[in-house]
Short mmCIF file of C-alpha atoms in Angstrom, two decimals:
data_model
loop_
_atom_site.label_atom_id
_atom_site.label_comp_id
_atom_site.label_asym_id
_atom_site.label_seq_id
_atom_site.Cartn_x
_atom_site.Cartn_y
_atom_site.Cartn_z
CA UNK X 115 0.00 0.00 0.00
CA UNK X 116 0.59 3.49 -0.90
CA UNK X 117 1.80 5.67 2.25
CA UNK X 118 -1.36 7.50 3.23
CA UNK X 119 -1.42 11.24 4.21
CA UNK X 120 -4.66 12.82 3.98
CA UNK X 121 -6.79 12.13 7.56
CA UNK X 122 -9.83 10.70 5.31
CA UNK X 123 -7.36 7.97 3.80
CA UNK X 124 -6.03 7.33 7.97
CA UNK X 125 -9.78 6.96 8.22
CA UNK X 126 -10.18 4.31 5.54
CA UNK X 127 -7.42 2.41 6.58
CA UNK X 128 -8.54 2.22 9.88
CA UNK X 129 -11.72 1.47 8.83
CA UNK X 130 -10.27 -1.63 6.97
CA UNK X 131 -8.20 -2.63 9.95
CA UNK X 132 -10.45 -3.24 12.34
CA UNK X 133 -12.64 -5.14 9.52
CA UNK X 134 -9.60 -7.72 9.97
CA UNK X 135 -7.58 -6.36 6.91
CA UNK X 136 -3.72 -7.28 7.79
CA UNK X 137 -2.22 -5.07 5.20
CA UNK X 138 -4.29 -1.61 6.47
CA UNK X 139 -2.56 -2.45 9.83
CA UNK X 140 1.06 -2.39 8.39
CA UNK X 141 0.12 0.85 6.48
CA UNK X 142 -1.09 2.34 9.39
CA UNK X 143 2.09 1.25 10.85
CA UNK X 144 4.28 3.04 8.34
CA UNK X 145 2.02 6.20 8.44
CA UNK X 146 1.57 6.78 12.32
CA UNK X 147 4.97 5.31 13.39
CA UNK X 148 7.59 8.46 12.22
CA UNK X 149 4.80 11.02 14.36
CA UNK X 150 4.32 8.10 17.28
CA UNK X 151 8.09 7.67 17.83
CA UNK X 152 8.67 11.99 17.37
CA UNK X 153 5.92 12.50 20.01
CA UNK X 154 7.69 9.64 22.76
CA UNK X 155 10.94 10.71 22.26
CA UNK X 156 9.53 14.69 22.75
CA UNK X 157 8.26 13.30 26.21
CA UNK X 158 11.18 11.08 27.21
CA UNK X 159 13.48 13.99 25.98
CA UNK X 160 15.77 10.70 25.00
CA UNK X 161 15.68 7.98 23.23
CA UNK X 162 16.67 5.06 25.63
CA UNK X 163 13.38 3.75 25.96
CA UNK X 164 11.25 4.92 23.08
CA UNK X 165 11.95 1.87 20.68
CA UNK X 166 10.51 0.02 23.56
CA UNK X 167 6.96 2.65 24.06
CA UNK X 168 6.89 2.80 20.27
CA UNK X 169 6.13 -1.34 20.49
CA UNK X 170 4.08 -0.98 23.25
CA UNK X 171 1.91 2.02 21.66
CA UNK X 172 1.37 0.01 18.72
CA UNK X 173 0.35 -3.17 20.54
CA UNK X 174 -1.82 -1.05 22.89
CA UNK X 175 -3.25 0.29 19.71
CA UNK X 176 -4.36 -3.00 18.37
CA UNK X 177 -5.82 -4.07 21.35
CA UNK X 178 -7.94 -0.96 21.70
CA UNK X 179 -8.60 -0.70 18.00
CA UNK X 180 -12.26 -0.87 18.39
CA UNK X 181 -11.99 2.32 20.09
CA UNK X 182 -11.59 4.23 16.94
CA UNK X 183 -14.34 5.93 16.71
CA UNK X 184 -15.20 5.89 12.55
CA UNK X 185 -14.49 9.53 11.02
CA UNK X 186 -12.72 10.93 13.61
CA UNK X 187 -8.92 12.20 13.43
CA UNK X 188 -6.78 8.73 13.03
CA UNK X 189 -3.77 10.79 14.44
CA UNK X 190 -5.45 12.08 17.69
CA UNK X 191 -6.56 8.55 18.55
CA UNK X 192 -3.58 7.50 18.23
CA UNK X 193 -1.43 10.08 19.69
CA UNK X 194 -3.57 9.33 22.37
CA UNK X 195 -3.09 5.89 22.46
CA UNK X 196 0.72 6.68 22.74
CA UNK X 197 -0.24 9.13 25.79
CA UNK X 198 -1.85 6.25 27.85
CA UNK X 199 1.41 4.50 27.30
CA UNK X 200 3.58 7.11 28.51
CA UNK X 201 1.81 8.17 31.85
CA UNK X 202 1.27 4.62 32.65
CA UNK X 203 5.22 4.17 32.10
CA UNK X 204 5.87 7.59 33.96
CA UNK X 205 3.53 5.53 37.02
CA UNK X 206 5.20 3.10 36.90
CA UNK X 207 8.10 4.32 36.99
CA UNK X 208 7.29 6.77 40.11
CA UNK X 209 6.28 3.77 41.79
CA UNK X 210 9.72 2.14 41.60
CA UNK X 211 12.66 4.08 44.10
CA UNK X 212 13.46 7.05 42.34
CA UNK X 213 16.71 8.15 41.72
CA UNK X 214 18.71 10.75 42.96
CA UNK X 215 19.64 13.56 40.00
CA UNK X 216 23.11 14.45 40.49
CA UNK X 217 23.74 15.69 37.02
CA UNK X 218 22.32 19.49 36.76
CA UNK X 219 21.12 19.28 32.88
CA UNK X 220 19.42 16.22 33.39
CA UNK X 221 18.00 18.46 36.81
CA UNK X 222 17.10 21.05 34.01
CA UNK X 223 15.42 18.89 31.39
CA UNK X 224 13.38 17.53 34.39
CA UNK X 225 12.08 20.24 35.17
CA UNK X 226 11.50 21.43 31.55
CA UNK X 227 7.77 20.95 29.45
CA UNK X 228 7.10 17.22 28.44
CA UNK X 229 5.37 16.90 24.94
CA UNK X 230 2.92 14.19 26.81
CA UNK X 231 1.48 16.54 29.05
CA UNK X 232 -0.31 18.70 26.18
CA UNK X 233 -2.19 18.44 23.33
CA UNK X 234 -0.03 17.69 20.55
CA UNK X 235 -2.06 19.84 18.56
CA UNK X 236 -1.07 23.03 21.03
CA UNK X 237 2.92 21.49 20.94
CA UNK X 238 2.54 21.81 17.27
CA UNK X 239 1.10 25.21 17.37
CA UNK X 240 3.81 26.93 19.84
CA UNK X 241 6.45 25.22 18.11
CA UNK X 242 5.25 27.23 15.07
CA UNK X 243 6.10 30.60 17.19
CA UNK X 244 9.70 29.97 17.65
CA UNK X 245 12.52 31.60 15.63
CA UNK X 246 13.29 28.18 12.75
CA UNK X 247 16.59 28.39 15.07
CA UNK X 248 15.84 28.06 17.99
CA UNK X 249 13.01 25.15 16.82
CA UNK X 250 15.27 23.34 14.95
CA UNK X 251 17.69 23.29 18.17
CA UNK X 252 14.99 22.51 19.82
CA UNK X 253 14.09 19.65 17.81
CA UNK X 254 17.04 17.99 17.68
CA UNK X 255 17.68 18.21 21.20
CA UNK X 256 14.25 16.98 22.24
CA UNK X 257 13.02 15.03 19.52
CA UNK X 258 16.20 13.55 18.02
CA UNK X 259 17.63 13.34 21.68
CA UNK X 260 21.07 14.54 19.93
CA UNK X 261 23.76 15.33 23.19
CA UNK X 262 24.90 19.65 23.31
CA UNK X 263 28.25 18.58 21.52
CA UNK X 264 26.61 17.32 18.26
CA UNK X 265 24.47 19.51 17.94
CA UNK X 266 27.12 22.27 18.73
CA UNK X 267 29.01 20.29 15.97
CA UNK X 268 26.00 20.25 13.59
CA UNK X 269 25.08 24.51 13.85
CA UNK X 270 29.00 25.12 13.82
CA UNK X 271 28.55 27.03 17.18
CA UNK X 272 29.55 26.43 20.81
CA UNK X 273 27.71 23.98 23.04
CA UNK X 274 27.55 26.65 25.09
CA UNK X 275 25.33 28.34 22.78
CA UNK X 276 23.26 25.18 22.05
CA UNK X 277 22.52 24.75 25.78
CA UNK X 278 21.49 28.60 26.16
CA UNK X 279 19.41 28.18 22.52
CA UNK X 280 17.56 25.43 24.04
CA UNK X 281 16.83 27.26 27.62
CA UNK X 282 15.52 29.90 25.36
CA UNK X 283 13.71 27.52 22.99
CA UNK X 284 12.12 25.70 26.18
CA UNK X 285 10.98 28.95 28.16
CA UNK X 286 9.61 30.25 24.93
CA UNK X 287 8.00 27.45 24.38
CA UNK X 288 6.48 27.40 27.62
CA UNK X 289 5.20 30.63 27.74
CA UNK X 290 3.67 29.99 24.55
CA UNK X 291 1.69 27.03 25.65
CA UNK X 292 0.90 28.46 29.08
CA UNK X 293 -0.67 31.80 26.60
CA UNK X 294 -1.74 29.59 23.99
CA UNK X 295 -5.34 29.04 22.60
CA UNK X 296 -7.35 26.99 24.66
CA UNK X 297 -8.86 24.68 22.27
CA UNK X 298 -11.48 23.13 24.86
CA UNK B 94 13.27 6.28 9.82
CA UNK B 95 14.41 3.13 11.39
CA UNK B 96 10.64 1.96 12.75
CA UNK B 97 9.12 2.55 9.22
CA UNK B 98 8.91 -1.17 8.88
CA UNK B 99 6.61 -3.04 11.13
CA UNK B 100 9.16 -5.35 13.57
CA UNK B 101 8.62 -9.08 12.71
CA UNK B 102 7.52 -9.96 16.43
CA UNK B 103 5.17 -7.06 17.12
CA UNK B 104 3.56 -8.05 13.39
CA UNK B 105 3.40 -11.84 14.64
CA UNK B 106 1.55 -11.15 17.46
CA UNK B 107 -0.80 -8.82 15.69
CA UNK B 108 -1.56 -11.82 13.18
CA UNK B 109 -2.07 -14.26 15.98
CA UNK B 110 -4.18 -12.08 17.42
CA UNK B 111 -6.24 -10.80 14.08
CA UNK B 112 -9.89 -11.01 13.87
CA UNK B 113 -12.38 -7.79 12.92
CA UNK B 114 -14.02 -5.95 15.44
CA UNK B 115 -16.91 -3.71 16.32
CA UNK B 116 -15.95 0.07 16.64
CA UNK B 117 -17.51 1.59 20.33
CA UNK B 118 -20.58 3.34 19.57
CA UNK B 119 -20.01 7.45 20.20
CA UNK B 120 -20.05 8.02 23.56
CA UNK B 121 -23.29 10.23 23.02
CA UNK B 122 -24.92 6.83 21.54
CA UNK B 123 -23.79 4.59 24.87
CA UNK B 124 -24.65 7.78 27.00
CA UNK B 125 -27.84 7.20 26.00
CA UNK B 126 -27.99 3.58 25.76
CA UNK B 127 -27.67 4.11 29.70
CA UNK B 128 -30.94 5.71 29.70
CA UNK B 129 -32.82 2.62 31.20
CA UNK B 130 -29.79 2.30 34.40
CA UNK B 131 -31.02 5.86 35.49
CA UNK B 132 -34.82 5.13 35.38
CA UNK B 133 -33.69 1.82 37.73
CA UNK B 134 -31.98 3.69 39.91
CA UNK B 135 -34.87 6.80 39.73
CA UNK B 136 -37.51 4.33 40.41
CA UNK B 137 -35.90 0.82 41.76
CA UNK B 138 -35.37 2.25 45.50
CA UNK B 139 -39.52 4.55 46.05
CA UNK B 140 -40.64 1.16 44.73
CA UNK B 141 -38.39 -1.68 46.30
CA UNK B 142 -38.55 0.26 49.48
CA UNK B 143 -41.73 2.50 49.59
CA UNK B 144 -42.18 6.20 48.18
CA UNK B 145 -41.94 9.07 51.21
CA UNK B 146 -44.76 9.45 53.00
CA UNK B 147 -44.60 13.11 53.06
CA UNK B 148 -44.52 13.19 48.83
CA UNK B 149 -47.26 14.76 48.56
CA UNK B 150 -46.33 17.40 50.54
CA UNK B 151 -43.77 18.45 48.68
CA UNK B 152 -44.37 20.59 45.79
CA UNK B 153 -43.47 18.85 42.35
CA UNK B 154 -41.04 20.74 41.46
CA UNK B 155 -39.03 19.97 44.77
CA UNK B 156 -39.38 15.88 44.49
CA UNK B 157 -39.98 14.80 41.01
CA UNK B 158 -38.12 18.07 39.59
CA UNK B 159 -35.23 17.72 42.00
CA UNK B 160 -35.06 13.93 41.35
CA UNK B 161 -34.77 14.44 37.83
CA UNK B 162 -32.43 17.32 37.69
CA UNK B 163 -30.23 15.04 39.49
CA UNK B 164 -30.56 11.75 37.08
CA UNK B 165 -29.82 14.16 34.66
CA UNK B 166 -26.60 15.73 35.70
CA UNK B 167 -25.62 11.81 36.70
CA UNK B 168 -26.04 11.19 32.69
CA UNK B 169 -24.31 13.79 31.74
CA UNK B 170 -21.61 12.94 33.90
CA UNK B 171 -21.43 9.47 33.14
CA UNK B 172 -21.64 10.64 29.55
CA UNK B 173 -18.51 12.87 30.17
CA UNK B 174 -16.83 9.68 32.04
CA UNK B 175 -16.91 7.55 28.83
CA UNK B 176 -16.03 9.88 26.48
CA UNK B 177 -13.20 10.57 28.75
CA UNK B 178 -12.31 6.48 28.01
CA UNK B 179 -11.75 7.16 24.13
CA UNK B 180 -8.84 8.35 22.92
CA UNK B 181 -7.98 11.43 21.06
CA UNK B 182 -11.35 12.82 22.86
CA UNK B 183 -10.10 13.00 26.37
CA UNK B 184 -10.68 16.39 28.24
CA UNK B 185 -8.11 17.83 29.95
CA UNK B 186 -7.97 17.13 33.96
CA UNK B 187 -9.12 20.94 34.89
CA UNK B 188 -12.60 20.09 32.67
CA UNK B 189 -13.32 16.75 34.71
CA UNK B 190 -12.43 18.59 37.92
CA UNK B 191 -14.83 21.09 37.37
CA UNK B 192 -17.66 18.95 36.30
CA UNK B 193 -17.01 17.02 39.82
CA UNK B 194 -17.42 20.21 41.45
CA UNK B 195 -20.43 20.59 39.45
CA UNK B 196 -22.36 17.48 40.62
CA UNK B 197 -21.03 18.21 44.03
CA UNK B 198 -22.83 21.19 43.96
CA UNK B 199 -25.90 19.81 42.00
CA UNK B 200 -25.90 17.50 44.86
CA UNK B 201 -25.98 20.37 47.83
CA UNK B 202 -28.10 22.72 46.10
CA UNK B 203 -31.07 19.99 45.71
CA UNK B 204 -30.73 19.00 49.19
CA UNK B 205 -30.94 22.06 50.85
CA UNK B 206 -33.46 23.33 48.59
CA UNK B 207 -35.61 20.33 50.06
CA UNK B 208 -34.62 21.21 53.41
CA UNK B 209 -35.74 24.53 52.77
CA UNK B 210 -39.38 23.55 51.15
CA UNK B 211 -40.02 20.82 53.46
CA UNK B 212 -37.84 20.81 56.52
CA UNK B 213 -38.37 17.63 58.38
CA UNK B 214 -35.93 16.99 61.06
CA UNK B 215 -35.41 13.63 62.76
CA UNK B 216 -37.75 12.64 65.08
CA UNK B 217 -35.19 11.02 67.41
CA UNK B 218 -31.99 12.93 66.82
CA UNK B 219 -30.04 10.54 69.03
CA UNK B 220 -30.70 7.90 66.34
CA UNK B 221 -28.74 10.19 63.28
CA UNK B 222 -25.87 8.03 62.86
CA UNK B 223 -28.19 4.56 62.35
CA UNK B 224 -30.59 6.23 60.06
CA UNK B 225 -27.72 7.91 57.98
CA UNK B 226 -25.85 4.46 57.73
CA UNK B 227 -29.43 2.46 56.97
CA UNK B 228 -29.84 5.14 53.85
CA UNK B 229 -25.87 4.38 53.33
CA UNK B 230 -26.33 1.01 52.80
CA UNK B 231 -30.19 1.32 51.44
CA UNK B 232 -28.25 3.65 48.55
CA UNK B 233 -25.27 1.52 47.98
CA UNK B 234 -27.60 -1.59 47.46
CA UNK B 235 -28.65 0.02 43.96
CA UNK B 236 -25.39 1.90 43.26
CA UNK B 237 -22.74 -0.79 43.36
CA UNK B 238 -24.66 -2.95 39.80
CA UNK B 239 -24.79 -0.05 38.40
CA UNK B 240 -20.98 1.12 39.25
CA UNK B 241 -19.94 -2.17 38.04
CA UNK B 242 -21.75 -1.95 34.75
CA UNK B 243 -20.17 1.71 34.38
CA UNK B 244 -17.09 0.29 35.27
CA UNK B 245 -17.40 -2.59 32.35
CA UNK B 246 -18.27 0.02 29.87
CA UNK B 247 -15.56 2.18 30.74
CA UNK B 248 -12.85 -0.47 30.70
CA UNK B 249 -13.73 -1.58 26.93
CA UNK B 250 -11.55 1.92 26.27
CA UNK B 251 -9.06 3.32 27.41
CA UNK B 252 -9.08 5.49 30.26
CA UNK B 253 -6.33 8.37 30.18
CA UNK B 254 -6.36 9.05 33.87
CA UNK B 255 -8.49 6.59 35.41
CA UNK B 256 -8.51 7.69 38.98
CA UNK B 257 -10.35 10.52 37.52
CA UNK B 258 -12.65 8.76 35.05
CA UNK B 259 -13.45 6.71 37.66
CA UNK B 260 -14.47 9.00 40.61
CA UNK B 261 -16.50 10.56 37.46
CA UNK B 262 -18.55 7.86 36.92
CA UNK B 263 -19.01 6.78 40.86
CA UNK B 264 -20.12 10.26 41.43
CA UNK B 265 -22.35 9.85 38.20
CA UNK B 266 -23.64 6.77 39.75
CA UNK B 267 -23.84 8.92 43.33
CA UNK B 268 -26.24 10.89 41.99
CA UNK B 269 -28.50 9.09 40.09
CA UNK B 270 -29.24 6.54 43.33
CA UNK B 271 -29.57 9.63 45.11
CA UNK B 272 -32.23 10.86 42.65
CA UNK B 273 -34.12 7.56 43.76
CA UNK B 274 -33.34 6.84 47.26
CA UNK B 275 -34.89 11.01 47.94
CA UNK B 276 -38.12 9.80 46.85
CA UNK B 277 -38.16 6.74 49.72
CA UNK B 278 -36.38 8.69 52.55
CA UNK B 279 -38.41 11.11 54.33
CA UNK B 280 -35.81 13.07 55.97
CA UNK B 281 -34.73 15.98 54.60
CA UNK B 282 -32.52 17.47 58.09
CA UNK B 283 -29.35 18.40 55.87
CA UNK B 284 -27.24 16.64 58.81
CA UNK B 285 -28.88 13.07 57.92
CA UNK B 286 -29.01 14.41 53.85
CA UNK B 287 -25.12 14.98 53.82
CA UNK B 288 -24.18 12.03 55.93
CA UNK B 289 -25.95 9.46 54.64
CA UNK B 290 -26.65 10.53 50.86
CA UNK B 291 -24.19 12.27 51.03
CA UNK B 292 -21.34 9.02 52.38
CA UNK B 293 -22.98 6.79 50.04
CA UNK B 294 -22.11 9.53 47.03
CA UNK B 295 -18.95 9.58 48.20
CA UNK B 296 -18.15 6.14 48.96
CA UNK B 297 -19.28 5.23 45.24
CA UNK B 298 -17.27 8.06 44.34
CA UNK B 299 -14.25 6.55 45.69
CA UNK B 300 -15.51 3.16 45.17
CA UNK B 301 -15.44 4.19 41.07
CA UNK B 302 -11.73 5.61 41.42
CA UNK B 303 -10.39 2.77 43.05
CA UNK B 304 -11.80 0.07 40.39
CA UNK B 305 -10.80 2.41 37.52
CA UNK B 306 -7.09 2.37 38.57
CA UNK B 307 -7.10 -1.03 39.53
CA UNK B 308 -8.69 -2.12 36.38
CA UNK B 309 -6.18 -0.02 34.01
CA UNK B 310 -3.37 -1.27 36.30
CA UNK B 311 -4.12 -4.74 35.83
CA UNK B 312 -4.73 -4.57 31.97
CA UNK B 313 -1.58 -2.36 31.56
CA UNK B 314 0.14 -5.29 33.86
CA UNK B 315 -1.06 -8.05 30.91
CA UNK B 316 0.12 -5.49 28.12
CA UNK B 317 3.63 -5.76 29.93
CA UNK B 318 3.65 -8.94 30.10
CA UNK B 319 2.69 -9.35 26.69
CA UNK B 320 5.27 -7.51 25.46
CA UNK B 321 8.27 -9.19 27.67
CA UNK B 322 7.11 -12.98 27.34
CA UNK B 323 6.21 -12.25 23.59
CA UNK B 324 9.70 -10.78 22.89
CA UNK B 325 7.43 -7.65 20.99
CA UNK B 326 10.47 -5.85 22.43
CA UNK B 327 13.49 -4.78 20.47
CA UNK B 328 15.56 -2.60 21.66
CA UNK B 329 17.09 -1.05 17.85
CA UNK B 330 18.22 2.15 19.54
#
């Protein structure tokens, strides 16, 4: 199969995969999977563990494929789907002894917005408002998970400069979402 | 990208596991598919029981009205609580908060509003505690079916924060009993109203968070076992 775009061709092939058509489920895989894995690794603001979420998203996802409600947004269900996942992992994980953080970025990124707390609609939105700059420092920083020094490496500038970029980039961002539209 | 490929053992288990399904009807479809549950719980307890034998005293407005109003905001709340089980259509946790408040206050306002059109105060006020826990119990005997049935419905989704859907659809649940068991109790002293309506609303309200987490804990403890016996795992990164 073709890969799909458009929301009403998501829609078909949803529709088709929960009639029990095999092939609309690996479509769906190669269509949502690139956004699924870009939305975890925005919340986990690494990638150690989002190989791991993408599998369990997409698993979750066919066992809760009859909750796909027929003409509604393919991509929001399933963003949401990979949602569930994460604050059951984050849960879980609070559950188990925490660890102490010793290292002051990782302090910092802690302490920073996580993509699975908002709508990914709004993340999309106040991402549009930054400087291409400071969102593509953002971006690889938070959604490629890319360490100071390659990125540094990558711009041709000081990883200095990457780390204040991406202070910037995450305040900004903040303050966009916190003025942002309220879509409820 | 690396994942554009579906991995071998998560597309395994997906065929094993392959057969075409039913989508959920809209949650404005099973909202009111749970029409029938409130008219149980509106009439089941005046007619199990007996209706008040001051009914007639009160104006209609203040016992069938009330009674309604709240079945009504117990639907809509209920309604809210499975939509909240879909995904892609969950509110945010501020919305579900403030409905809460809502049929908290739905809750207080009809009560005193009683109190206030037909104040009837216990006739032995010694005896408080016993009558509040009989209407505890007389409330809960109707409320807990119908808080596992909303419970059943509500774990065929998905529940993004269950504590929350849950205490949404025991206070749902709260509520509609409550819209019943006022037309069988006679006593309208807010003191008895609050304590004994009032504990069974909240114990159901509890009740309904407890279940929800422990239902979503339990099915997200099969998913991980699914995906560490199965070997779905693979760690490419």
């Amino acid at each position: 199969m073709d890969e799909p775009e458009s929301a009403q061709a998501l829609d078909n092939l949803m529709r088709e995969y929960q009639r029990g058509n095999l092939a609309a489920f690996e479509a769906l895989y190669r269509a949502l999977a690139p956004r699924v894995i870009g939305f975890i690794r925005a919340s986990l603001r690494g990638e150690a563990r989002s190989s791991d979420l993408l599998q369990e998203t997409f698993l979750e996802l066919h066992r809760s494929r009859h909750t796909y409600l027929p003409g509604h947004s393919v991509i929001g269900w399933a963003f949401g789907i990979a949602q569930n996942v994460m604050l059951r992992h984050r849960r879980e994980a609070r559950r188990r002894v925490p660890e102490l953080l010793t290292d002051p970025l990782e302090l910092e990124e802690q302490l920073a917005p996580r993509a699975a707390d908002l709508e990914p609609q709004l993340l999309q939105e106040a991402l549009d408002l930054l400087s291409p700059d400071s969102r593509a420092t953002w971006w690889m920083r938070n959604i490629e998970g890319l360490s100071f020094e390659v990125i540094a490496r990558r711009l041709g500038i000081a990883a200095t400069a990457v780390r204040l970029r991406c202070s910037r980039a995450s305040r900004a961002l903040r303050a966009a979402l916190e003025k942002g539209p309220d879509h409820d | 990208m690396t994942e554009a490929n579906v991995p071998a053992s998560l597309l395994n288990h997906v065929r094993a596991n392959f057969e075409p399904v039913r989508p959920l009807a809209s949650p404005l479809r099973r909202m009111l598919a749970l029409v029938p549950l409130a008219m149980f719980l509106f009439f089941g307890p005046p007619m199990y029981f007996s209706w008040r034998e001051n009914l007639a005293q009160l104006p209609g407005w203040a016992s069938w009205g009330m009674s309604a109003l709240e079945s009504l905001g117990g639907i809509a709340l209920l309604g809210l609580a499975l939509r909240q089980a879909v995904p892609g259509m969950t509110a945010r946790p501020r919305w579900i908060l403030l409905a809460l408040a809502a049929a908290v206050l739905l809750f207080t306002c009809v009560s005193l509003a009683t109190a206030n059109v037909l104040p009837t105060p216990l006739d032995n006020p010694d005896s408080w505690t016993r009558l509040a826990w009989e209407c505890v119990i007389d409330e809960l005997m109707f409320a807990i079916p119908s808080l596992a049935i909303s419970a059943w419905l509500v774990a065929r989704a998905l529940p993004m924060r269950p504590s929350l859907t849950g205490a949404a659809y025991g206070l749902a649940v709260g509520l509609m009993s409550d819209a019943g068991l006022r037309l069988f109790c006679r006593i309208d002293e807010p003191l008895h109203v609050f304590a004994g309506h009032g504990g069974a609303i909240l114990i159901g309200t509890i009740g309904g968070a407890l279940a929800a987490t422990l239902i979503e804990r339990a099915k997200y403890r099969r998913l991980r076992r699914l995906t560490n016996v199965g070997g779905i795992k693979h760690r490419s990164e």
